[in-house]
Coordinates of C-alpha atoms in Angstrom, one line a residue:
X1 CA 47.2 149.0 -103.4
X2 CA 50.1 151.3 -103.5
X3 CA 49.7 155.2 -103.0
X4 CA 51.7 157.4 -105.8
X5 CA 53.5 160.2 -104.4
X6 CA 53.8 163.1 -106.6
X7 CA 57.2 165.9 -106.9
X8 CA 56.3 167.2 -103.6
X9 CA 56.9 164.1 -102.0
X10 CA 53.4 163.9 -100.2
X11 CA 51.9 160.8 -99.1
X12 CA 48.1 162.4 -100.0
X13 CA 46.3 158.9 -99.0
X14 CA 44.7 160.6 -96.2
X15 CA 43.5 163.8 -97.9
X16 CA 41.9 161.6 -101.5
X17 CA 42.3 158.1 -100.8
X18 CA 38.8 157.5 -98.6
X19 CA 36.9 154.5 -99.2
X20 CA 33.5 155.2 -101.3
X21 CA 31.0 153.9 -99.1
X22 CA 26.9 154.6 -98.4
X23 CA 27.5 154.6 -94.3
X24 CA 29.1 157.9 -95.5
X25 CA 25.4 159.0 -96.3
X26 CA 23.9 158.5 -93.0
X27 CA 27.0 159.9 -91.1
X28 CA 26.3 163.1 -93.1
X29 CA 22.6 163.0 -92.7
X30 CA 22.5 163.2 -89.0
X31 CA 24.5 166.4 -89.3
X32 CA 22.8 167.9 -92.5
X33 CA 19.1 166.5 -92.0
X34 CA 19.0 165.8 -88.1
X35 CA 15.6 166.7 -87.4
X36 CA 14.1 165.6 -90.9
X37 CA 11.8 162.3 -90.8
X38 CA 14.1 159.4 -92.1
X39 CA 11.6 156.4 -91.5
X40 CA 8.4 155.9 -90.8
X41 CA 6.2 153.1 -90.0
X42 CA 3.0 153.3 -89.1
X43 CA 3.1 155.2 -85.8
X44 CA 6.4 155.4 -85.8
X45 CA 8.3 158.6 -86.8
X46 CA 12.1 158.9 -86.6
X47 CA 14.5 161.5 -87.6
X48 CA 18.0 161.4 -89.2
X49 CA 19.3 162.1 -85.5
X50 CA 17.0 159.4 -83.5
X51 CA 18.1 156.8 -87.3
X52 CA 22.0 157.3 -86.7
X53 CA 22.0 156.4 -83.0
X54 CA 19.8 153.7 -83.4
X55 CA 22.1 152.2 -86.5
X56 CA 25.0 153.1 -83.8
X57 CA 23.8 151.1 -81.0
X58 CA 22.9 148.0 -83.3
X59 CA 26.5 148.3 -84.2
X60 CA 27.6 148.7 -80.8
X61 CA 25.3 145.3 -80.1
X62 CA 26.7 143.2 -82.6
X63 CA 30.2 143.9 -81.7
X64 CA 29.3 143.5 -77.8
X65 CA 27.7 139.5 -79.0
X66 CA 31.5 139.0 -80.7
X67 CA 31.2 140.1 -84.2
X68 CA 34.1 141.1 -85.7
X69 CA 35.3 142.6 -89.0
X70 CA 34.7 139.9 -92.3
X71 CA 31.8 138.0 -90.6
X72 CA 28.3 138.1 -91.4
X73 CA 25.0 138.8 -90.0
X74 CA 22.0 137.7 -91.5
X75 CA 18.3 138.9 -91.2
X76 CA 15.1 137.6 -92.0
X77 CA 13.0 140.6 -91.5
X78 CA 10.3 142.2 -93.6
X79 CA 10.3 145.9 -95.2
X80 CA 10.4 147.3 -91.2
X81 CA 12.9 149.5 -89.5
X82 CA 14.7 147.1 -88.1
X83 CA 15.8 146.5 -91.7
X84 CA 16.5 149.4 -92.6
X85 CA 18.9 149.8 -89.5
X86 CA 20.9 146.8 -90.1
X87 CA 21.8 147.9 -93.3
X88 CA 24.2 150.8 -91.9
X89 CA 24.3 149.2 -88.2
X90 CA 25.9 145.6 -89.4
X91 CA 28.5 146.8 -91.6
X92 CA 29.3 149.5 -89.0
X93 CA 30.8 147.0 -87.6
X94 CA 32.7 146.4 -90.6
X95 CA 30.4 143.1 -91.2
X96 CA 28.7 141.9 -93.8
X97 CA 25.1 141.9 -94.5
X98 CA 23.0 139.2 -95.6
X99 CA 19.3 139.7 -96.1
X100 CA 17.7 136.2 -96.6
X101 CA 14.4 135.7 -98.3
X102 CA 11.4 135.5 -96.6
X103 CA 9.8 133.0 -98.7
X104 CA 12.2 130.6 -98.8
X105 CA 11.9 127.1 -97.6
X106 CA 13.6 126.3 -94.2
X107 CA 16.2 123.5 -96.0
X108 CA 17.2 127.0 -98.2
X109 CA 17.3 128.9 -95.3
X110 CA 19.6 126.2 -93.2
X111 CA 21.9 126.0 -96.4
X112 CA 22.6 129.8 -96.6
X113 CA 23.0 130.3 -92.8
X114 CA 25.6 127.5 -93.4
X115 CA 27.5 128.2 -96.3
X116 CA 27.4 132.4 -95.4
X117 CA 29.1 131.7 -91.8
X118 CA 26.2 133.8 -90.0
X119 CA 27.0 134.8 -86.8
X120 CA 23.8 136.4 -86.0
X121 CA 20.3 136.4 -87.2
X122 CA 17.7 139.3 -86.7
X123 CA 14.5 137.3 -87.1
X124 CA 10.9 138.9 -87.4
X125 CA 8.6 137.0 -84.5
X126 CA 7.0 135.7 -88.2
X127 CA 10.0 134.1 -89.1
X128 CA 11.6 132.2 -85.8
X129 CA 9.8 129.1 -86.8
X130 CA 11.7 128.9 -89.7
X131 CA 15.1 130.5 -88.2
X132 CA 14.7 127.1 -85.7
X133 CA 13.9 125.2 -88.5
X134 CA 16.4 126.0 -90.4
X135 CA 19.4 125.7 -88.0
X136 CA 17.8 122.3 -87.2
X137 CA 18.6 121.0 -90.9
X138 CA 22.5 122.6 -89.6
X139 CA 25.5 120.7 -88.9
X140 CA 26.8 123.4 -86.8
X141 CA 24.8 125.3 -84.1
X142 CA 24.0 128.2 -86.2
X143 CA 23.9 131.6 -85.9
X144 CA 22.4 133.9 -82.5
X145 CA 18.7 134.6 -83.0
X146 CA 17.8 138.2 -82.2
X147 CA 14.5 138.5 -82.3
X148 CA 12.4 141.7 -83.8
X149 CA 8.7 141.7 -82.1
X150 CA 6.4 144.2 -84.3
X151 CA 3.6 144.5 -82.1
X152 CA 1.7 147.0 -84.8
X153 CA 1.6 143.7 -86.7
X154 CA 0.0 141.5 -84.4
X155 CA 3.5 139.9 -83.2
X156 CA 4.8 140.6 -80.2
X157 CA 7.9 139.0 -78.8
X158 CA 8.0 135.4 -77.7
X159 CA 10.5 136.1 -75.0
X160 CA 12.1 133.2 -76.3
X161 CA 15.6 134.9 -77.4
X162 CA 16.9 138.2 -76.6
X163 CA 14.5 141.1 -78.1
X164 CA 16.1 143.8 -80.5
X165 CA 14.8 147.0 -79.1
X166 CA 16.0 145.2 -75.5
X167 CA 19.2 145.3 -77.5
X168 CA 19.4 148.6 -78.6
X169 CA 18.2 149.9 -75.4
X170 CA 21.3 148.3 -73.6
X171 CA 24.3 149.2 -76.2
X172 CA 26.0 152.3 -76.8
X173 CA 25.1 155.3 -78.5
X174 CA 28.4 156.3 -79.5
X175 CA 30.3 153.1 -80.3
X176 CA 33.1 154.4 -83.0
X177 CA 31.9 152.9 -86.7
X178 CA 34.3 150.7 -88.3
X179 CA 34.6 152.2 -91.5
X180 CA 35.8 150.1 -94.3
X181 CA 40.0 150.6 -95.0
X182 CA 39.3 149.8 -98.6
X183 CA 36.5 150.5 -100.8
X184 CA 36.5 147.0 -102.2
X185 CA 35.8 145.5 -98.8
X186 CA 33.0 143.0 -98.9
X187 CA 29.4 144.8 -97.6
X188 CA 26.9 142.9 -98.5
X189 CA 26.4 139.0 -99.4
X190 CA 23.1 138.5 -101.1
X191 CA 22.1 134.8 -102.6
X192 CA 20.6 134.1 -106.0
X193 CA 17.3 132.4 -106.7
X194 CA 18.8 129.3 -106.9
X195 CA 17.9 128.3 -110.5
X196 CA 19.7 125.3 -111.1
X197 CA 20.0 123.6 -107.7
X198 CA 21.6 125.6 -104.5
X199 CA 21.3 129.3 -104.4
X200 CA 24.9 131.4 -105.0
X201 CA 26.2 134.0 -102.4
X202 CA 26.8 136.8 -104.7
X203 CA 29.4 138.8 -102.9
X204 CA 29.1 142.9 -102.9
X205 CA 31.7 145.8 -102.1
X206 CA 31.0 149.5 -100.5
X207 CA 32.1 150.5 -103.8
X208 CA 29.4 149.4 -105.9
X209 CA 26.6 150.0 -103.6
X210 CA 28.4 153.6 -103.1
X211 CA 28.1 154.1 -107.0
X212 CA 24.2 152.4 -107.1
X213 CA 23.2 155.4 -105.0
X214 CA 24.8 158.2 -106.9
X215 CA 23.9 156.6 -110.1
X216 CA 20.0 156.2 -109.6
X217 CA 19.3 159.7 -108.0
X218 CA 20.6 160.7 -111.3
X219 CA 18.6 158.8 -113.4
X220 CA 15.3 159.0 -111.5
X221 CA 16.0 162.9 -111.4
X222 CA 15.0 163.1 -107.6
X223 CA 15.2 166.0 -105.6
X224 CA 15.9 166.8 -102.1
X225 CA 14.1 164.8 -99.1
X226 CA 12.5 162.2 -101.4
X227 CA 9.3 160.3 -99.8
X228 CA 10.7 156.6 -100.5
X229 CA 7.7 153.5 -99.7
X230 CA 9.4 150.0 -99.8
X231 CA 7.9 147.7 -101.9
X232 CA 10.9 146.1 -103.0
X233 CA 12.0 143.8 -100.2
X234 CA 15.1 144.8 -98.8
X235 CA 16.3 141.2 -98.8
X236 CA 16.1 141.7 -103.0
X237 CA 19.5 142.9 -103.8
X238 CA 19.2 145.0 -100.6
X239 CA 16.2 146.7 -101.8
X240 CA 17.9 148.0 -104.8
X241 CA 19.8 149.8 -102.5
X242 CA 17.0 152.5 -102.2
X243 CA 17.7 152.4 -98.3
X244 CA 21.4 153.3 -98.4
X245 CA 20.6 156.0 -101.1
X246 CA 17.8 158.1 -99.2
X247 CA 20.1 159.7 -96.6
X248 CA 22.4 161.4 -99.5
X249 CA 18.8 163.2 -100.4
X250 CA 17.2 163.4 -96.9
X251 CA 15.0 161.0 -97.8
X252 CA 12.0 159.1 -95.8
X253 CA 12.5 155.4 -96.1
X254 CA 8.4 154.5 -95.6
X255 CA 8.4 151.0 -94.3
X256 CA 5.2 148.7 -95.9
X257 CA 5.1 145.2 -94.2
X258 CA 2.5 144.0 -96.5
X259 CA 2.3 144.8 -100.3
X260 CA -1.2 145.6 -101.3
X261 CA -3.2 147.8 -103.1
X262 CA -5.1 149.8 -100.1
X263 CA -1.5 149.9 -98.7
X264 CA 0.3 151.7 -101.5
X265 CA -3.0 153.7 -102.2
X266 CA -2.9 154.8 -98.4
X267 CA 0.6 155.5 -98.5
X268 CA 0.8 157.8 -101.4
X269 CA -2.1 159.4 -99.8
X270 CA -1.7 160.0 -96.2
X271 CA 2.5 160.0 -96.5
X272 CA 3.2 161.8 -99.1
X273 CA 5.5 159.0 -101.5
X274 CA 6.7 160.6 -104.5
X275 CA 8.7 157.1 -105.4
X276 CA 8.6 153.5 -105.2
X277 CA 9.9 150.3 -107.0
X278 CA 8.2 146.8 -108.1
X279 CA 7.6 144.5 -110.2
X280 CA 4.6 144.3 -113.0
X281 CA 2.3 142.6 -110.5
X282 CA 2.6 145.7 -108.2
X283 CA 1.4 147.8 -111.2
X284 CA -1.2 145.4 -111.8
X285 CA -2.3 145.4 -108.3
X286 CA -2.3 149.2 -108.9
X287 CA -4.1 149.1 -111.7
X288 CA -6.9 146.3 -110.8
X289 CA -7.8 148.0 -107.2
X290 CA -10.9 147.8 -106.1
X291 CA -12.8 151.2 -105.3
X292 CA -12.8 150.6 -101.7
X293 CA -8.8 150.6 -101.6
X294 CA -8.3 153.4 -104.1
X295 CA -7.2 156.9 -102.5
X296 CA -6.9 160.4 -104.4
X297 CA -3.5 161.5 -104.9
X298 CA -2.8 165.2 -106.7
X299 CA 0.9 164.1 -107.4
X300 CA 2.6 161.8 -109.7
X301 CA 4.7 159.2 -108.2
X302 CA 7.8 158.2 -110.0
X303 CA 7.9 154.1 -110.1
X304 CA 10.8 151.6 -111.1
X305 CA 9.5 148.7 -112.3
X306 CA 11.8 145.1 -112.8
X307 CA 11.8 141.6 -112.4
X308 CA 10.2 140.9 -115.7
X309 CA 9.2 143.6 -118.6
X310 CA 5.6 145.1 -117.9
X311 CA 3.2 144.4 -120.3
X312 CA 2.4 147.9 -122.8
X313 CA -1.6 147.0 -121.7
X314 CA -0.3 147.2 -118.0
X315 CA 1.6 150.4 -118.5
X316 CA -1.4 152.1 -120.4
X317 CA -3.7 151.7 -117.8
X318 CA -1.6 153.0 -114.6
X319 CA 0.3 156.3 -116.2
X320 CA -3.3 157.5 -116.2
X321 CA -4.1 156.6 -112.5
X322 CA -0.8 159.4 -111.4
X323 CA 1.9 157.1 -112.4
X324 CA 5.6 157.8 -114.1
X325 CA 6.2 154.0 -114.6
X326 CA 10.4 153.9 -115.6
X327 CA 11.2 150.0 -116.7
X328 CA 14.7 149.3 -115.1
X329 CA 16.7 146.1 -115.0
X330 CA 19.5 144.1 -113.6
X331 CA 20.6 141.3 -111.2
X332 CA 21.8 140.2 -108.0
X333 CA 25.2 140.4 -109.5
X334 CA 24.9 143.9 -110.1
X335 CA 23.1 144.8 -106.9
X336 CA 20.2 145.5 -109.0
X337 CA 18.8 148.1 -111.7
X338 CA 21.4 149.0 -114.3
X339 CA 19.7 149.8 -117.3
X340 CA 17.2 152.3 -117.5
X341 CA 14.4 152.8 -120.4
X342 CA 15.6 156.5 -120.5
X343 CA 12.9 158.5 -122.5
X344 CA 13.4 160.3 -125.5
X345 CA 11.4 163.5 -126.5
X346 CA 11.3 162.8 -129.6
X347 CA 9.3 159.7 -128.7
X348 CA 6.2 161.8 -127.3
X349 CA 4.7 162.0 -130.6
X350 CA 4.4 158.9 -131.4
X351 CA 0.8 156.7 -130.9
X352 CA 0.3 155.2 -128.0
X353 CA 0.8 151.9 -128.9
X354 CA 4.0 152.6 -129.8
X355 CA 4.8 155.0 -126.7
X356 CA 3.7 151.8 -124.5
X357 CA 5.8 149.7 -126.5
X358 CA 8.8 151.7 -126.3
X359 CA 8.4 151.8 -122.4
X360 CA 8.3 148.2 -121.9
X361 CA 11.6 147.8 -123.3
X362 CA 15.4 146.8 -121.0
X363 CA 17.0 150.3 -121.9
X364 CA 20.5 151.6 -121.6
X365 CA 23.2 151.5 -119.2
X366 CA 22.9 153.9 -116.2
X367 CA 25.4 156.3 -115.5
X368 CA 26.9 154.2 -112.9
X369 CA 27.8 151.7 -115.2
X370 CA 30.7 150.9 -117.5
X371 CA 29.2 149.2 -120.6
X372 CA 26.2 146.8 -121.0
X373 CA 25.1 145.2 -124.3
X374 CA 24.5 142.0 -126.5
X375 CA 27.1 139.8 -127.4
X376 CA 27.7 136.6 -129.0
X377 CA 28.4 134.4 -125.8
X378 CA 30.8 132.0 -127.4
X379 CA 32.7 134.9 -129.8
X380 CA 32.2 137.7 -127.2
X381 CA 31.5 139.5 -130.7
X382 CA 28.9 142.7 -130.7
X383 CA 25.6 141.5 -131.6
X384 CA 24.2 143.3 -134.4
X385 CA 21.9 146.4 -133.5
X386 CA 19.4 145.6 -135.9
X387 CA 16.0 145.1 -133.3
X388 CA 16.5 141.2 -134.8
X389 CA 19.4 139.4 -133.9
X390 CA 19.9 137.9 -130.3
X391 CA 22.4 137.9 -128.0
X392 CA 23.4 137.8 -124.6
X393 CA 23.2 140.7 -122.1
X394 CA 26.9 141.6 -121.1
X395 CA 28.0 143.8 -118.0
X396 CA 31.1 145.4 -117.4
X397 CA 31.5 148.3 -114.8
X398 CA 32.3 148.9 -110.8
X399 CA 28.1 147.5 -109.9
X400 CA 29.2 144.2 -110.7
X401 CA 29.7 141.9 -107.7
X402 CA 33.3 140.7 -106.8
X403 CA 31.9 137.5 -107.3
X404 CA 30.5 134.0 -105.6
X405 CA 31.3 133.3 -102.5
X406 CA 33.5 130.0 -102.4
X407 CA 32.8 129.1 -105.4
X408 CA 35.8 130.3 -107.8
X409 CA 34.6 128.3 -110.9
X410 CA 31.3 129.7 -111.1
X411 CA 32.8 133.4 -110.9
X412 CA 35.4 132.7 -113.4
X413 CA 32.9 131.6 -115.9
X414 CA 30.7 134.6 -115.1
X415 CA 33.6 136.7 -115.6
X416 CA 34.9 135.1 -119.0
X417 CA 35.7 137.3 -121.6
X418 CA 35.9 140.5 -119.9
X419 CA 32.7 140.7 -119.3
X420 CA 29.4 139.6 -116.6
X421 CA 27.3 136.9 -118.4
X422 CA 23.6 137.7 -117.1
X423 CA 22.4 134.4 -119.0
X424 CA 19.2 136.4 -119.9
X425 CA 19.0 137.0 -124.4
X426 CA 18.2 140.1 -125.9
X427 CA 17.9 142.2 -128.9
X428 CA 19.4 145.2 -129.3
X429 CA 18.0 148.4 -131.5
X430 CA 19.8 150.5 -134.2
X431 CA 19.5 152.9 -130.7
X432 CA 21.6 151.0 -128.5
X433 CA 18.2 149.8 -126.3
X434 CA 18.0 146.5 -125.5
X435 CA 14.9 144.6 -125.1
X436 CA 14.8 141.2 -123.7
X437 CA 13.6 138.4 -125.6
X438 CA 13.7 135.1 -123.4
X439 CA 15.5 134.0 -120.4
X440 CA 18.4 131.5 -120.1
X441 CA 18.1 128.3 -118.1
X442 CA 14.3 128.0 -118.2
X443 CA 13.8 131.0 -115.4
X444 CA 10.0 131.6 -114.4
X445 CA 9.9 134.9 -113.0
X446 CA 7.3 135.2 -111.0
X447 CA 6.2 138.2 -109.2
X448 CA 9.6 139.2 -109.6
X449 CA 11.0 135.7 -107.7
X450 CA 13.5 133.6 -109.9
X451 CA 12.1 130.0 -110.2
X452 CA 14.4 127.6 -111.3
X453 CA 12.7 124.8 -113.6
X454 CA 15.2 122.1 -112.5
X455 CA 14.5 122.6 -109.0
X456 CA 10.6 121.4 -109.0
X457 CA 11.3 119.3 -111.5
X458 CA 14.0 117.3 -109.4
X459 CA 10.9 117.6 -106.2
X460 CA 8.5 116.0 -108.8
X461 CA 10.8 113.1 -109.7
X462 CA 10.9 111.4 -106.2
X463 CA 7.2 111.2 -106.6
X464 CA 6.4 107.6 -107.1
X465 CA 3.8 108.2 -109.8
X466 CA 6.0 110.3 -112.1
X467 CA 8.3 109.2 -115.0
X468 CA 9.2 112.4 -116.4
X469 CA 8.1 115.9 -115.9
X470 CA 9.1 119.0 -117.2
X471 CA 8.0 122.7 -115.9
X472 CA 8.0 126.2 -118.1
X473 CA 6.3 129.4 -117.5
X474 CA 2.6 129.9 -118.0
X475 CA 1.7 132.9 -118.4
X476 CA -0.8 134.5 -115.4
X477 CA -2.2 137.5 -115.1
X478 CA -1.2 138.3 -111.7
X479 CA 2.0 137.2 -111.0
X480 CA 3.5 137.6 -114.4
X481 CA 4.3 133.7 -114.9
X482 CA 3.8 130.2 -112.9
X483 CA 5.3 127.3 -112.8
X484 CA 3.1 124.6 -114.8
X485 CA 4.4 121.4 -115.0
X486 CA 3.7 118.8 -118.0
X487 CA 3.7 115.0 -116.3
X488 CA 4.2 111.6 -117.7
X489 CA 3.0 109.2 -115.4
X490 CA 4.1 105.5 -115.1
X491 CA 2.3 102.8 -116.1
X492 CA -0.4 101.9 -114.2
X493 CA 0.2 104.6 -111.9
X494 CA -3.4 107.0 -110.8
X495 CA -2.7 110.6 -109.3
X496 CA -5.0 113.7 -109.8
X497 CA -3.4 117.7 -110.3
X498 CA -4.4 117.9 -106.7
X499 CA -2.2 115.4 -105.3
X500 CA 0.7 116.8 -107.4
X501 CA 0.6 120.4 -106.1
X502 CA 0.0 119.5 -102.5
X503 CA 2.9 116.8 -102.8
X504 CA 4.9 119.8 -104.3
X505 CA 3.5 122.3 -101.7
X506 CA 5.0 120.3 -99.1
X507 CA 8.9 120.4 -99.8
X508 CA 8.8 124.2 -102.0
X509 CA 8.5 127.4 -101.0
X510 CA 4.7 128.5 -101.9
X511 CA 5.7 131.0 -105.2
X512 CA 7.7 127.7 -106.3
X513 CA 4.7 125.3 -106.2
X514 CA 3.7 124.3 -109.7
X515 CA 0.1 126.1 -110.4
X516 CA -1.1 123.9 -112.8
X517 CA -0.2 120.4 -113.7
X518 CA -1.2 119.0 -117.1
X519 CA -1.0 114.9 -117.6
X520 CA 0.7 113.7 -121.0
X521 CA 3.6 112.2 -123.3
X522 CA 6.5 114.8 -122.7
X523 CA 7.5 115.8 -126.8
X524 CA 11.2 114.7 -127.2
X525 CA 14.2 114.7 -129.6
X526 CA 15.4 111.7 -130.9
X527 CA 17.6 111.4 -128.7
X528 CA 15.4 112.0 -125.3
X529 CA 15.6 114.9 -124.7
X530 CA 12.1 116.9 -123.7
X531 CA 11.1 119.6 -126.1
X532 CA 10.2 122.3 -123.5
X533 CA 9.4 124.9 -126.5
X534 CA 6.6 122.5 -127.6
X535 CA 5.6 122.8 -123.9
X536 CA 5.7 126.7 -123.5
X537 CA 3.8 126.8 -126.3
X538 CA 0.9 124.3 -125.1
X539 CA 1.3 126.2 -121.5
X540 CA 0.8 129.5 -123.3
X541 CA -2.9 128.3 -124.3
X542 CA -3.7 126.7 -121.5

């Protein structure tokens, strides 16, 4: 980049030339909001000042165990503290994050530690069996386990590797924080679902995160010191980057290891949360409580709900209950939300129905976003805003990623035309709100997890009983959608639904195991190729 001078002659790089970046939140915090709570979990209670020397002496840590600038540190870590620290303590080293999904499969795991370069792991006492697993399924030796005990879970440390708050304990307080020289330096690295075949490293800047946190504090209107419970997992486009936004409000980040009803209903209650994000089958969980896990709350919590739109039913039965349910949307390619159903006044009159139905649909850009809308992928020509024709959802603006890591052709054809392809189809109305129709590539989103069709079906083929299978979504009342899967057996060949899942079961993560298996001749073209509408539609009555 080169730095205009004006007629004075001044160099002014150093006076309005720094790097946008959200560790420019917490530095602030600890100064601004020093004594105010910043995380809790369970009994533990920590304030801006206690957050910022802890996210200083994990930086400190890291660098002491060789990580340097550019290389990455990965964690597989639930919604605890520990999480929320490495998400300012890693790239105060002027690392890069990258939060791995607890859920995944240990081959998944082994393949991300391997293609991301990890240096380090932090790994929840839960997880080491799969951390060891994984790096077994490595060429290389793998990344440094750190391990994070959580006693108030039932795990304490194995004594096995070096323990984090050991760590901590041992590092110093006021190591200097590498802050980034350029705001387009990489800060996080985040990998897709893996929908058709091995999952991409989606590759974020301190810019974009930077502009996420501005953007939504705008657009969910939230005031000062903000009571924050995390639902989202931070590992899903770092948590929608909720955690590097609650220090520029003085917000509590309130850590939830395990999402349930009682949980959320206790935390609302006894700590105060005035926001949250999920997907639909948090607000059904919400909604279907049972009396023993409900709580009385006087406030109404502010919820963003993604992963898939929220039924109008679903929505109609928790606004009641205290809730101001906001239906958001986005990708790991645009480090999450960036459309907002923005409401209208003018809407408040209408009938419910049509209130519900309104609420339930994509929305607008948010103001941290250049230009989203839906285009004709081949002609990159405006869709019609009729509420009728489809198109594809188009993203332009500084929350896009810089792209996928090693993998130039993929990011060029992401990029084409000026635009981010998000591969989901929408309508768009005479308003300029979107509202998704359908979902490119086959995706089940299920409980707000990407499931790639082509995956399970290529597990299903190397069973010896199957000639050809094909899996769509079924619709299911908890998570959203499953995976069913619609078999063609050979000849002669004798295998129950049973026998499918469980041989399934055994080489996919659990949320990617078919749910239902249904035996018969596939539909096809005439010229082979399976009719998978035919089959949505048989899965949809099932």
């Amino acid at each position: 980049m080169g730095w205009m001078k004006d007629e004075t002659g001044l160099d002014k790089r150093a006076a309005n030339f720094v790097p946008l970046t959200p560790l420019s939140h917490l530095r602030r915090a600890a100064t601004l909001f020093c004594d105010h709570e910043a995380v809790v979990y369970g009994d533990i209670r920590r304030n801006y000042g206690e957050y910022h020397e802890r996210c200083t002496r994990l930086a400190s840590a890291l660098s002491a165990l060789g990580v340097k600038p550019g290389e990455v540190v990965a964690t597989i870590l639930p919604n605890l503290p520990a999480q929320a620290e490495a998400h300012f303590g890693v790239p105060a080293t002027g690392a890069v994050l990258n939060t791995i999904n607890t859920r995944l499969e240990a081959d998944t795991v082994g393949y991300i530690f391997e293609h991301g370069e990890a240096r380090v792991a932090l790994v929840d006492t839960q997880f080491i069996p799969l951390a060891e697993a994984a790096i077994g399924r490595m060429q290389g030796d793998g990344p440094t386990i750190i391990e994070v005990a959580d006693p108030q879970a039932g795990h304490p440390a194995t004594d096995r590797y070096p323990e984090y708050e050991d760590m901590l304990a041992g590092a110093d307080p006021d190591f200097d924080w590498i802050m980034p020289e350029d705001e387009w330096e990489s800060l996080a690295l985040n990998y897709t679902s893996g929908t058709t075949g091995r999952p991409k490293g989606v590759v974020c800047h301190h810019r974009g995160a930077y502009l996420m946190t501005m953007g939504t504090a705008v657009s969910w209107q939230m005031a000062r010191h903000p009571r924050y419970l995390t639902i989202v997992p931070l590992f899903h486009c770092n948590g929608w980057n909720h955690t590097w936004m609650m220090p520029l409000l003085g917000g509590t980040v309130i850590c939830c290891r395990d999402i349930t009803a009682r949980a959320i209903y206790d935390a609302i209650a006894d700590e105060g949360v005035t926001h949250f994000g999920g997907a639909p089958i948090v607000l059904n969980a919400i909604v279907n409580a049972k009396d023993a896990d409900r709580r009385a709350f006087e406030h109404v919590v502010d919820v963003f709900t993604a992963g898939a739109p929220p039924p109008a039913a679903t929505l109609r039965a928790i606004e009641p209950l205290g809730f101001n349910v906001t239906q958001v949307y986005g990708l790991t390619e645009t480090y999450g939300h960036v459309t907002e159903c923005m409401w209208q006044r003018a809407w408040d009159e209408k009938t419910d129905e049509e209130r519900y139905a309104i609420k339930a649909r994509t929305g607008v850009p948010m103001c941290m976003v250049e230009d989203i809308t839906a285009m004709d992928a081949g002609t990159m020509s405006q869709t019609p805003k009729d509420a009728t024709a489809h198109g594809e959802i188009m993203i332009r603006g500084n929350t896009v990623m810089k792209g996928y890591l090693k993998n130039p052709e993929a990011t060029e054809e992401a990029f084409r035309g000026g635009y981010f392809h998000s591969g989901d189809i929408a309508l768009q109305h005479p308003d300029s709100y979107l509202q998704i129709t359908d979902r490119a590539k086959d995706i089940i989103i299920s409980g707000g997890e990407n499931i790639g069709s082509v995956e399970i079906e290529g597990v299903l083929m190397t069973h010896p009983a199957i000639l050809l299978c094909a899996v769509v979504a079924k619709p299911d009342e908890k998570w959203g959608e499953v995976p069913c899967a619609f078999v063609e057996l050979k000849e002669g060949a004798e295998v129950d639904e049973a026998a499918i899942i469980a041989y399934a079961r055994a080489r996919l993560a659990g949320f990617k195991t078919p749910k239902k298996v249904v035996f018969q001749e596939l539909p096809k073209t005439s010229t082979g190729k399976i009719q998978k509408f035919e089959l949505r539609k048989h899965a949809k009555d099932l």
